[in-house]
Every structure is written in structure tokens, then in C-alpha cells.
């Protein structure tokens, strides 16, 4: 960028000439001489930044925020805070103090948004208004997108659970609502199940069965992840079944009742104590990460995290209260475990999505800002690929269940 005057540093904030900066960021400029306000508007109109000379309050899409240093006019040149404007447009800003160099790089930006992915329902025979919306799981493999869900069916007075799948490639459905597996429901059992990635888990009389779905859409592997037959007290003792990740990224399962609860991985298992039955009161979308160095199980519930010492059976606490780490005060988030860390995407007060990672010691990274502002806060699944963050939402389209899709650069 070429400026007519050099940037200045005031109280730790870098101020630069506003017009070259706004133009470089792709913002149209409106100047109101009466109240000395600057407005920058993106080409698509989805981003509006308002600044006022000598006023520390700015606004992004109408959401007010306080600046460290107010914009000002110096020798006839209007100067604005560089970091605020850059981050408001979704860029990343870094400072090298030895060279006194500020680097602005491309941030996490919106690549694609599809309000109705695939141009039609992934489950065309289901009217959501009559049969209810599917509880879906989405995973991606070999350039294909797989959507898996289950339904309970009664045939000849026998109850079954059917697992269905639709497959999309290049933005179009190539297979819709095909049956992957069906199982007869146990009359005495709780019929626990969950889908994680390309695996389906089902609790039957012998233990926890695991089916792995291949890239062709058929089950390629069928094993018992845990062999644990029903016991006599099973009917009166609630069990839980959920996915858990170890620090090295290895997936496993959290399974059992309050008497016999454990974490199961391919090579070993860990007995779990839960004196206050915290795990049994968790919501279904809770995520778990286990650090085998410390014996702590991190419990991700929305944007809050607590840790259970599985050997002592108690939640970590301070001053007599549960120790709670909060990523953000916002009400919803999307999270997924990838590359050895929990990735959490959430909405900020300015309705812009932010992304953080959380390590085993609950160190939360500096938020990566995005330029994506959801039109509707749908509950969404987060999928991390080599180049992108993909968000998959379950919506209604023409009264049938369909997918809402968002792709963000990584």
C-alpha cells in the first residue's frame, strides 16, 4: 500500500491513512463532513464499518465496539486504527517488533455458501413436518460427502433401527437414502447408538458393535469395539455411549454404567470413576478428549470446558466450585477434534464467526476471525479438511430435510 503520510504509533495502536487502506480491503468509501464519520462498505453489502473522528466507539454491521485509540485528522490526513479495520474485514494481523513491521495476511474467509446443498433433499421420501427432521452425521472421504442418520421402524410387531445414508459428489447427490445397516432392537436393552465420522456404534447383548463405512458407501469392517454382555442389573442401570479422543488423536469410545465405566481405545482401556455422575447428565452433543498423561477427561459442552479426573472421580475445582474454562460467552458453537486439538467455531457479538483451538492443557488459541456472518444460527456440524472448514446444517426445504452448507478457507 502506498500512503501519502507514514503510519504513526500512538499508545500501542498503529494509525494509517484511511483511504488507501479501505480501498485495499475492497471497501467502498462514504465520508460525511457534517459529523465527520467514515463508512466502508464491501461490494456485496454484507460488511459495513463505521468510524467517527475523535470518537472511540466504532461499529461493524451496527454492532458497537470500543477502540483503544480514536480515528483522528493529522495535518489534513484522516488516520484510522489499522488492526481494527483489517480484522473487521477478516484479515490476520501480526506485528514484528524488531523490524517494526506489520503484516496483514488473508484470514479465514467465506469460500462458498449453499442455502440448499445438492438442489434437493437428501431424504426425498421424508416430509419433515410429518416424520420429523433427521438427526444427521456428516463426514467427508475421497472427495465425497456422506450423510448418515437412523430411524426406528416397526415391522410385524418387531422393532428395528435402520441406518440410512446419502452420498454427494461435486455438489450433487449420487445416492439418496440407501440403507447401510438395520438391527433388531433389544427388548430389554437401552439400544444405545451413535455415529462418529465413518463409524456406526451399536450396543447389543454382546457389547458395542462397530461398523465402518467405506468410500463406496458400504460397510467394509464389522467388529466389536467392546465385548461386554448385558448384566442382571442392566435394565435398571443406565449406560452411556459416546465418542472420545486421546491426546494423540486416536478415537475411542466412552461406554458403561456408573459401576463399570471405561474409555476404550484400540490398544488399551482406562477405567473411569464418576462420583457425581457428571458424564451421565451431559447433553448428547458433548465432546470428550482424554489426556493419558494426567488422567483428565476434558468435557466440551458448548463453549465451556470442565475436566474430570477419571482416577479420583471428581471434577477439577477451585475454591470449592467446579473449574470451568469458557471459550466465549456466546450461546452456541460447533466443534470437532482434528490434528490433535479441539477446533471450536463460534459466533462473536458482532455475529461474525471465530475459530479457536484448545489443547490438552486447556490453552485456548488467539481467535481466528472470519468474514462469515451466518444469516441464521442453524445448529451445524463442523468438518475440518486439509484446506477448508466445512459447516453442514440440517434444514427444511420444500418440507423435506435438506442440507445447508458453508465452506471457509483454512
Short mmCIF file of C-alpha atoms in Angstrom, two decimals:
data_model
loop_
_atom_site.label_atom_id
_atom_site.label_comp_id
_atom_site.label_asym_id
_atom_site.label_seq_id
_atom_site.Cartn_x
_atom_site.Cartn_y
_atom_site.Cartn_z
CA UNK A 1 0.00 0.00 0.00
CA UNK A 2 1.22 3.46 -0.85
CA UNK A 3 0.46 6.19 1.70
CA UNK A 4 0.88 9.94 1.38
CA UNK A 5 1.99 10.05 5.02
CA UNK A 6 3.77 7.47 7.14
CA UNK A 7 1.86 5.32 9.66
CA UNK A 8 2.13 6.52 13.26
CA UNK A 9 2.16 4.61 16.54
CA UNK A 10 0.04 6.03 19.34
CA UNK A 11 -0.38 4.27 22.70
CA UNK A 12 0.43 0.92 21.07
CA UNK A 13 -2.04 1.40 18.21
CA UNK A 14 -0.92 1.92 14.63
CA UNK A 15 -2.86 4.57 12.72
CA UNK A 16 -2.71 4.74 8.93
CA UNK A 17 -4.23 6.89 6.21
CA UNK A 18 -7.76 5.57 5.80
CA UNK A 19 -8.44 5.84 2.05
CA UNK A 20 -5.58 3.59 0.76
CA UNK A 21 -6.41 1.05 3.49
CA UNK A 22 -10.15 0.96 2.76
CA UNK A 23 -9.55 0.66 -0.97
CA UNK A 24 -7.05 -2.17 -0.50
CA UNK A 25 -9.56 -4.01 1.68
CA UNK A 26 -12.20 -3.72 -1.06
CA UNK A 27 -14.38 -1.25 0.82
CA UNK A 28 -16.39 1.49 -0.83
CA UNK A 29 -15.95 4.81 0.99
CA UNK A 30 -18.53 7.29 2.23
CA UNK A 31 -17.41 10.45 4.06
CA UNK A 32 -19.88 12.62 5.97
CA UNK A 33 -18.28 16.01 6.56
CA UNK A 34 -21.07 17.21 8.86
CA UNK A 35 -20.49 14.67 11.64
CA UNK A 36 -17.02 13.58 10.47
CA UNK A 37 -17.92 9.92 10.00
CA UNK A 38 -16.34 7.36 7.68
CA UNK A 39 -18.28 4.40 6.32
CA UNK A 40 -16.67 1.48 4.49
CA UNK A 41 -18.96 -0.94 2.65
CA UNK A 42 -18.00 -4.23 1.00
CA UNK A 43 -19.02 -4.87 -2.60
CA UNK A 44 -21.69 -7.39 -1.60
CA UNK A 45 -23.04 -5.11 1.12
CA UNK A 46 -22.58 -7.74 3.83
CA UNK A 47 -19.95 -5.70 5.71
CA UNK A 48 -20.37 -2.10 6.88
CA UNK A 49 -17.73 -0.40 9.06
CA UNK A 50 -18.50 2.96 10.70
CA UNK A 51 -15.86 5.19 12.29
CA UNK A 52 -16.07 8.74 13.64
CA UNK A 53 -13.25 11.21 14.08
CA UNK A 54 -12.17 11.64 17.74
CA UNK A 55 -14.68 9.00 18.91
CA UNK A 56 -13.50 5.69 20.40
CA UNK A 57 -16.74 3.85 19.53
CA UNK A 58 -16.87 2.13 16.13
CA UNK A 59 -19.45 -0.21 14.62
CA UNK A 60 -19.30 -3.31 12.43
CA UNK A 61 -22.67 -4.08 10.85
CA UNK A 62 -24.28 -1.95 13.53
CA UNK A 63 -22.58 -3.76 16.44
CA UNK A 64 -20.71 -1.22 18.57
CA UNK A 65 -17.18 -1.82 19.79
CA UNK A 66 -14.70 0.30 21.74
CA UNK A 67 -11.38 1.28 20.17
CA UNK A 68 -8.12 1.78 22.06
CA UNK A 69 -7.40 4.91 20.03
CA UNK A 70 -9.96 7.04 18.17
CA UNK A 71 -9.59 7.96 14.48
CA UNK A 72 -8.20 11.45 14.02
CA UNK A 73 -7.17 14.06 11.48
CA UNK A 74 -3.45 14.88 11.45
CA UNK A 75 -2.17 17.62 9.11
CA UNK A 76 -5.28 17.20 6.98
CA UNK A 77 -4.98 13.40 6.72
CA UNK A 78 -7.61 11.11 8.22
CA UNK A 79 -5.91 8.32 10.22
CA UNK A 80 -7.65 5.16 11.41
CA UNK A 81 -6.61 2.12 13.55
CA UNK A 82 -5.01 -0.41 11.19
CA UNK A 83 -5.67 -3.57 13.22
CA UNK A 84 -9.35 -2.82 13.82
CA UNK A 85 -10.13 -2.19 10.16
CA UNK A 86 -8.06 -5.18 8.99
CA UNK A 87 -9.62 -7.61 11.45
CA UNK A 88 -13.10 -6.27 10.73
CA UNK A 89 -12.60 -7.43 7.14
CA UNK A 90 -11.49 -10.88 8.30
CA UNK A 91 -7.73 -10.44 7.88
CA UNK A 92 -4.98 -11.63 10.23
CA UNK A 93 -2.61 -9.00 11.62
CA UNK A 94 0.85 -9.77 13.06
CA UNK A 95 3.48 -7.42 14.47
CA UNK A 96 7.26 -7.91 14.31
CA UNK A 97 8.70 -5.50 16.91
CA UNK A 98 12.35 -5.96 15.86
CA UNK A 99 11.66 -4.82 12.30
CA UNK A 100 8.68 -2.62 13.26
CA UNK A 101 6.84 -4.47 10.51
CA UNK A 102 3.08 -5.11 10.40
CA UNK A 103 1.99 -8.00 8.23
CA UNK A 104 -1.61 -8.39 7.09
CA UNK A 105 -2.47 -11.80 5.66
CA UNK A 106 -5.57 -13.49 4.35
CA UNK A 107 -7.79 -14.71 7.16
CA UNK A 108 -10.44 -17.40 7.43
CA UNK A 109 -12.78 -16.29 4.67
CA UNK A 110 -16.05 -17.44 3.19
CA UNK A 111 -15.43 -19.55 0.09
CA UNK A 112 -18.89 -20.94 -0.63
CA UNK A 113 -22.35 -20.86 0.86
CA UNK A 114 -25.27 -23.01 -0.29
CA UNK A 115 -28.64 -22.46 1.35
CA UNK A 116 -29.88 -25.67 -0.26
CA UNK A 117 -27.00 -28.06 -0.94
CA UNK A 118 -27.42 -30.53 -3.80
CA UNK A 119 -30.54 -28.79 -5.17
CA UNK A 120 -32.86 -31.27 -3.44
CA UNK A 121 -33.47 -33.25 -0.27
CA UNK A 122 -31.04 -35.96 0.80
CA UNK A 123 -34.10 -37.85 2.12
CA UNK A 124 -36.79 -37.09 -0.52
CA UNK A 125 -39.42 -39.52 0.83
CA UNK A 126 -39.49 -37.88 4.25
CA UNK A 127 -41.80 -34.95 4.92
CA UNK A 128 -40.14 -33.23 7.87
CA UNK A 129 -43.43 -31.74 9.01
CA UNK A 130 -44.87 -35.25 9.43
CA UNK A 131 -41.95 -37.55 10.26
CA UNK A 132 -39.61 -35.08 11.92
CA UNK A 133 -36.19 -33.81 10.93
CA UNK A 134 -33.35 -36.32 10.79
CA UNK A 135 -30.52 -36.20 13.32
CA UNK A 136 -27.63 -36.36 10.88
CA UNK A 137 -23.92 -37.08 10.96
CA UNK A 138 -21.74 -35.77 8.12
CA UNK A 139 -18.27 -36.93 7.13
CA UNK A 140 -16.11 -36.47 4.05
CA UNK A 141 -13.94 -39.09 2.40
CA UNK A 142 -12.31 -39.39 -1.06
CA UNK A 143 -13.94 -36.19 -2.39
CA UNK A 144 -17.39 -37.38 -1.35
CA UNK A 145 -19.79 -36.17 1.33
CA UNK A 146 -21.66 -38.78 3.38
CA UNK A 147 -24.81 -38.04 5.38
CA UNK A 148 -25.86 -40.75 7.84
CA UNK A 149 -28.97 -40.90 10.03
CA UNK A 150 -31.18 -43.50 11.68
CA UNK A 151 -34.88 -44.21 12.05
CA UNK A 152 -36.80 -46.62 14.25
CA UNK A 153 -39.18 -48.88 12.31
CA UNK A 154 -41.79 -51.45 13.40
CA UNK A 155 -42.30 -54.47 11.11
CA UNK A 156 -44.53 -57.43 12.00
CA UNK A 157 -44.65 -56.27 15.61
CA UNK A 158 -40.85 -56.29 15.77
CA UNK A 159 -38.87 -53.08 16.31
CA UNK A 160 -35.80 -52.27 14.22
CA UNK A 161 -33.37 -49.39 13.81
CA UNK A 162 -32.40 -48.58 10.22
CA UNK A 163 -29.27 -46.60 9.37
CA UNK A 164 -29.60 -44.61 6.14
CA UNK A 165 -27.03 -42.80 4.04
CA UNK A 166 -26.93 -40.30 1.18
CA UNK A 167 -23.76 -39.54 -0.79
CA UNK A 168 -22.91 -36.34 -2.66
CA UNK A 169 -20.05 -35.61 -5.05
CA UNK A 170 -19.26 -32.31 -6.78
CA UNK A 171 -22.29 -30.72 -5.15
CA UNK A 172 -24.83 -33.29 -6.40
CA UNK A 173 -26.44 -36.31 -4.76
CA UNK A 174 -25.23 -39.55 -6.34
CA UNK A 175 -27.04 -41.80 -3.85
CA UNK A 176 -30.00 -40.94 -1.66
CA UNK A 177 -31.46 -42.61 1.44
CA UNK A 178 -29.93 -46.04 0.92
CA UNK A 179 -29.94 -48.50 3.84
CA UNK A 180 -26.47 -49.08 5.30
CA UNK A 181 -27.48 -51.41 8.10
CA UNK A 182 -30.54 -52.38 10.10
CA UNK A 183 -30.60 -54.04 13.51
CA UNK A 184 -33.33 -55.61 15.61
CA UNK A 185 -33.85 -53.64 18.78
CA UNK A 186 -33.32 -55.41 22.09
CA UNK A 187 -36.48 -55.60 24.15
CA UNK A 188 -34.55 -55.45 27.41
CA UNK A 189 -31.75 -53.15 26.30
CA UNK A 190 -31.45 -49.38 26.01
CA UNK A 191 -30.42 -49.64 22.34
CA UNK A 192 -27.62 -47.09 22.65
CA UNK A 193 -26.11 -45.87 19.39
CA UNK A 194 -24.09 -43.07 17.88
CA UNK A 195 -22.42 -42.21 14.58
CA UNK A 196 -18.98 -40.61 14.52
CA UNK A 197 -17.08 -39.96 11.32
CA UNK A 198 -17.30 -43.04 9.13
CA UNK A 199 -18.23 -45.38 12.01
CA UNK A 200 -21.56 -46.52 13.45
CA UNK A 201 -21.65 -47.86 17.02
CA UNK A 202 -24.49 -50.01 18.40
CA UNK A 203 -24.90 -51.52 21.87
CA UNK A 204 -26.29 -55.06 21.66
CA UNK A 205 -26.40 -58.02 24.02
CA UNK A 206 -22.74 -58.86 23.35
CA UNK A 207 -21.22 -55.38 23.76
CA UNK A 208 -20.59 -52.44 21.43
CA UNK A 209 -20.55 -53.30 17.75
CA UNK A 210 -18.73 -51.03 15.30
CA UNK A 211 -19.39 -50.75 11.55
CA UNK A 212 -17.02 -48.77 9.33
CA UNK A 213 -18.35 -47.23 6.10
CA UNK A 214 -16.03 -47.29 3.07
CA UNK A 215 -15.77 -44.69 0.30
CA UNK A 216 -18.17 -46.74 -1.85
CA UNK A 217 -20.87 -46.40 0.80
CA UNK A 218 -20.88 -49.99 2.06
CA UNK A 219 -19.69 -51.39 5.38
CA UNK A 220 -16.10 -52.56 4.99
CA UNK A 221 -15.39 -53.61 8.56
CA UNK A 222 -17.51 -55.03 11.36
CA UNK A 223 -16.01 -55.65 14.80
CA UNK A 224 -16.80 -55.49 18.49
CA UNK A 225 -15.23 -52.33 19.89
CA UNK A 226 -16.15 -53.60 23.36
CA UNK A 227 -17.25 -57.09 24.37
CA UNK A 228 -19.46 -56.64 27.39
CA UNK A 229 -22.68 -58.70 27.63
CA UNK A 230 -25.72 -57.42 29.47
CA UNK A 231 -25.61 -57.99 33.22
CA UNK A 232 -28.51 -58.71 35.55
CA UNK A 233 -28.79 -55.12 36.71
CA UNK A 234 -28.70 -53.74 33.18
CA UNK A 235 -32.39 -52.89 32.94
CA UNK A 236 -32.19 -50.61 36.00
CA UNK A 237 -28.67 -49.23 35.46
CA UNK A 238 -28.40 -46.52 32.77
CA UNK A 239 -25.44 -46.77 30.40
CA UNK A 240 -23.78 -44.13 28.26
CA UNK A 241 -22.10 -44.47 24.87
CA UNK A 242 -20.16 -41.70 23.16
CA UNK A 243 -17.02 -40.95 21.18
CA UNK A 244 -13.82 -39.80 22.92
CA UNK A 245 -10.40 -38.79 21.59
CA UNK A 246 -6.99 -39.42 23.10
CA UNK A 247 -4.29 -36.74 23.01
CA UNK A 248 -2.60 -38.38 20.01
CA UNK A 249 -5.83 -38.05 18.01
CA UNK A 250 -6.84 -41.70 18.34
CA UNK A 251 -10.63 -42.09 18.50
CA UNK A 252 -12.20 -44.33 21.10
CA UNK A 253 -15.45 -44.68 23.00
CA UNK A 254 -16.77 -43.79 26.42
CA UNK A 255 -19.00 -46.65 27.48
CA UNK A 256 -20.53 -48.29 30.53
CA UNK A 257 -22.67 -47.69 33.58
CA UNK A 258 -21.79 -45.99 36.82
CA UNK A 259 -20.36 -49.26 38.19
CA UNK A 260 -18.36 -50.31 35.15
CA UNK A 261 -17.48 -47.19 33.10
CA UNK A 262 -14.37 -47.01 30.90
CA UNK A 263 -12.63 -45.40 27.95
CA UNK A 264 -11.86 -47.92 25.20
CA UNK A 265 -9.17 -47.46 22.56
CA UNK A 266 -7.67 -49.96 20.13
CA UNK A 267 -4.68 -50.84 22.30
CA UNK A 268 -5.93 -50.34 25.86
CA UNK A 269 -8.75 -49.19 28.09
CA UNK A 270 -8.98 -46.89 31.13
CA UNK A 271 -11.43 -47.35 34.00
CA UNK A 272 -13.38 -44.21 34.81
CA UNK A 273 -14.67 -43.02 38.17
CA UNK A 274 -17.50 -40.50 38.08
CA UNK A 275 -18.56 -39.92 41.67
CA UNK A 276 -21.13 -37.21 40.90
CA UNK A 277 -22.41 -38.81 37.67
CA UNK A 278 -21.35 -35.78 35.68
CA UNK A 279 -20.96 -37.81 32.49
CA UNK A 280 -24.47 -39.19 32.78
CA UNK A 281 -26.01 -35.71 32.91
CA UNK A 282 -24.13 -34.39 29.85
CA UNK A 283 -26.04 -33.40 26.74
CA UNK A 284 -25.85 -35.61 23.62
CA UNK A 285 -23.65 -33.19 21.66
CA UNK A 286 -20.95 -33.11 24.36
CA UNK A 287 -17.38 -33.78 23.13
CA UNK A 288 -14.67 -35.61 25.12
CA UNK A 289 -10.85 -35.52 24.93
CA UNK A 290 -8.67 -37.70 27.19
CA UNK A 291 -5.12 -36.79 28.26
CA UNK A 292 -3.46 -40.04 29.34
CA UNK A 293 -0.52 -38.11 30.86
CA UNK A 294 -2.71 -36.57 33.55
CA UNK A 295 -5.74 -38.85 33.59
CA UNK A 296 -8.00 -35.88 32.85
CA UNK A 297 -11.06 -36.13 30.64
CA UNK A 298 -11.95 -32.75 29.11
CA UNK A 299 -15.70 -32.28 28.72
CA UNK A 300 -16.64 -29.81 25.98
CA UNK A 301 -20.20 -28.60 26.44
CA UNK A 302 -20.92 -25.77 24.02
CA UNK A 303 -18.27 -23.11 24.73
CA UNK A 304 -17.48 -24.28 28.27
CA UNK A 305 -14.96 -26.94 29.34
CA UNK A 306 -14.65 -28.90 32.57
CA UNK A 307 -12.18 -31.66 33.41
CA UNK A 308 -12.85 -34.94 35.20
CA UNK A 309 -10.02 -36.75 36.97
CA UNK A 310 -11.00 -40.29 35.94
CA UNK A 311 -8.94 -41.88 38.73
CA UNK A 312 -10.31 -39.74 41.57
CA UNK A 313 -13.76 -39.42 40.03
CA UNK A 314 -14.12 -35.69 40.71
CA UNK A 315 -14.31 -32.60 38.55
CA UNK A 316 -11.35 -30.25 38.94
CA UNK A 317 -12.37 -27.35 41.18
CA UNK A 318 -11.17 -24.05 42.63
CA UNK A 319 -12.41 -22.52 45.89
CA UNK A 320 -14.99 -25.27 46.22
CA UNK A 321 -16.53 -24.70 42.78
CA UNK A 322 -16.09 -26.60 39.53
CA UNK A 323 -13.23 -25.15 37.50
CA UNK A 324 -14.85 -24.02 34.26
CA UNK A 325 -12.94 -22.73 31.22
CA UNK A 326 -15.05 -20.57 28.93
CA UNK A 327 -14.13 -20.05 25.31
CA UNK A 328 -16.75 -17.39 24.73
CA UNK A 329 -19.88 -16.13 26.49
CA UNK A 330 -21.93 -16.89 23.41
CA UNK A 331 -24.73 -19.42 23.45
CA UNK A 332 -23.73 -21.88 20.72
CA UNK A 333 -20.71 -23.33 18.97
CA UNK A 334 -19.60 -26.02 16.54
CA UNK A 335 -16.65 -28.20 17.49
CA UNK A 336 -14.65 -31.13 16.14
CA UNK A 337 -11.43 -32.86 17.19
CA UNK A 338 -8.76 -32.70 14.47
CA UNK A 339 -4.97 -32.71 14.24
CA UNK A 340 -4.54 -33.28 17.97
CA UNK A 341 -6.68 -30.34 19.11
CA UNK A 342 -10.30 -29.45 19.59
CA UNK A 343 -11.42 -26.92 16.98
CA UNK A 344 -14.27 -24.71 18.16
CA UNK A 345 -16.12 -22.35 15.83
CA UNK A 346 -18.45 -19.84 17.49
CA UNK A 347 -20.26 -16.57 16.86
CA UNK A 348 -18.99 -13.32 18.34
CA UNK A 349 -21.09 -10.38 19.47
CA UNK A 350 -20.74 -8.84 16.01
CA UNK A 351 -22.33 -12.03 14.54
CA UNK A 352 -19.05 -12.92 12.88
CA UNK A 353 -17.72 -16.45 13.29
CA UNK A 354 -14.46 -17.02 15.14
CA UNK A 355 -12.30 -20.13 15.41
CA UNK A 356 -10.08 -21.28 18.28
CA UNK A 357 -8.20 -24.44 19.10
CA UNK A 358 -7.91 -25.93 22.59
CA UNK A 359 -5.01 -28.17 23.63
CA UNK A 360 -4.81 -30.80 26.39
CA UNK A 361 -3.85 -28.18 28.98
CA UNK A 362 -6.93 -26.13 28.03
CA UNK A 363 -4.80 -23.40 26.48
CA UNK A 364 -7.08 -21.56 24.10
CA UNK A 365 -5.52 -20.08 20.98
CA UNK A 366 -5.98 -16.49 19.87
CA UNK A 367 -9.28 -16.38 17.98
CA UNK A 368 -9.01 -16.50 14.20
CA UNK A 369 -11.58 -14.08 12.85
CA UNK A 370 -13.65 -14.91 9.81
CA UNK A 371 -15.65 -12.73 7.47
CA UNK A 372 -18.59 -15.14 7.69
CA UNK A 373 -21.77 -13.94 9.35
CA UNK A 374 -24.50 -16.63 9.34
CA UNK A 375 -27.86 -15.47 8.10
CA UNK A 376 -29.48 -17.91 10.52
CA UNK A 377 -27.78 -19.57 13.52
CA UNK A 378 -28.58 -23.15 12.45
CA UNK A 379 -27.09 -25.96 14.54
CA UNK A 380 -24.27 -27.19 12.32
CA UNK A 381 -21.68 -29.94 12.06
CA UNK A 382 -18.04 -28.87 11.66
CA UNK A 383 -15.76 -30.89 9.34
CA UNK A 384 -12.05 -30.00 9.06
CA UNK A 385 -10.26 -30.83 5.79
CA UNK A 386 -6.74 -30.07 4.57
CA UNK A 387 -7.74 -26.70 3.11
CA UNK A 388 -11.18 -25.85 4.46
CA UNK A 389 -13.54 -25.69 7.40
CA UNK A 390 -16.89 -27.09 6.26
CA UNK A 391 -20.14 -26.41 8.10
CA UNK A 392 -23.13 -28.65 7.46
CA UNK A 393 -26.57 -27.67 8.72
CA UNK A 394 -29.80 -29.68 8.72
CA UNK A 395 -32.70 -27.58 7.38
CA UNK A 396 -36.12 -27.91 5.74
CA UNK A 397 -36.51 -27.31 2.01
CA UNK A 398 -39.89 -27.81 0.33
CA UNK A 399 -40.99 -29.53 3.57
CA UNK A 400 -38.23 -32.15 3.28
CA UNK A 401 -34.93 -32.43 5.16
CA UNK A 402 -32.05 -30.82 3.28
CA UNK A 403 -28.52 -29.52 3.91
CA UNK A 404 -27.20 -26.00 4.43
CA UNK A 405 -23.51 -25.79 3.51
CA UNK A 406 -20.74 -23.27 4.25
CA UNK A 407 -17.08 -23.54 3.24
CA UNK A 408 -14.43 -21.37 4.93
CA UNK A 409 -10.78 -21.17 3.91
CA UNK A 410 -8.40 -22.70 6.44
#
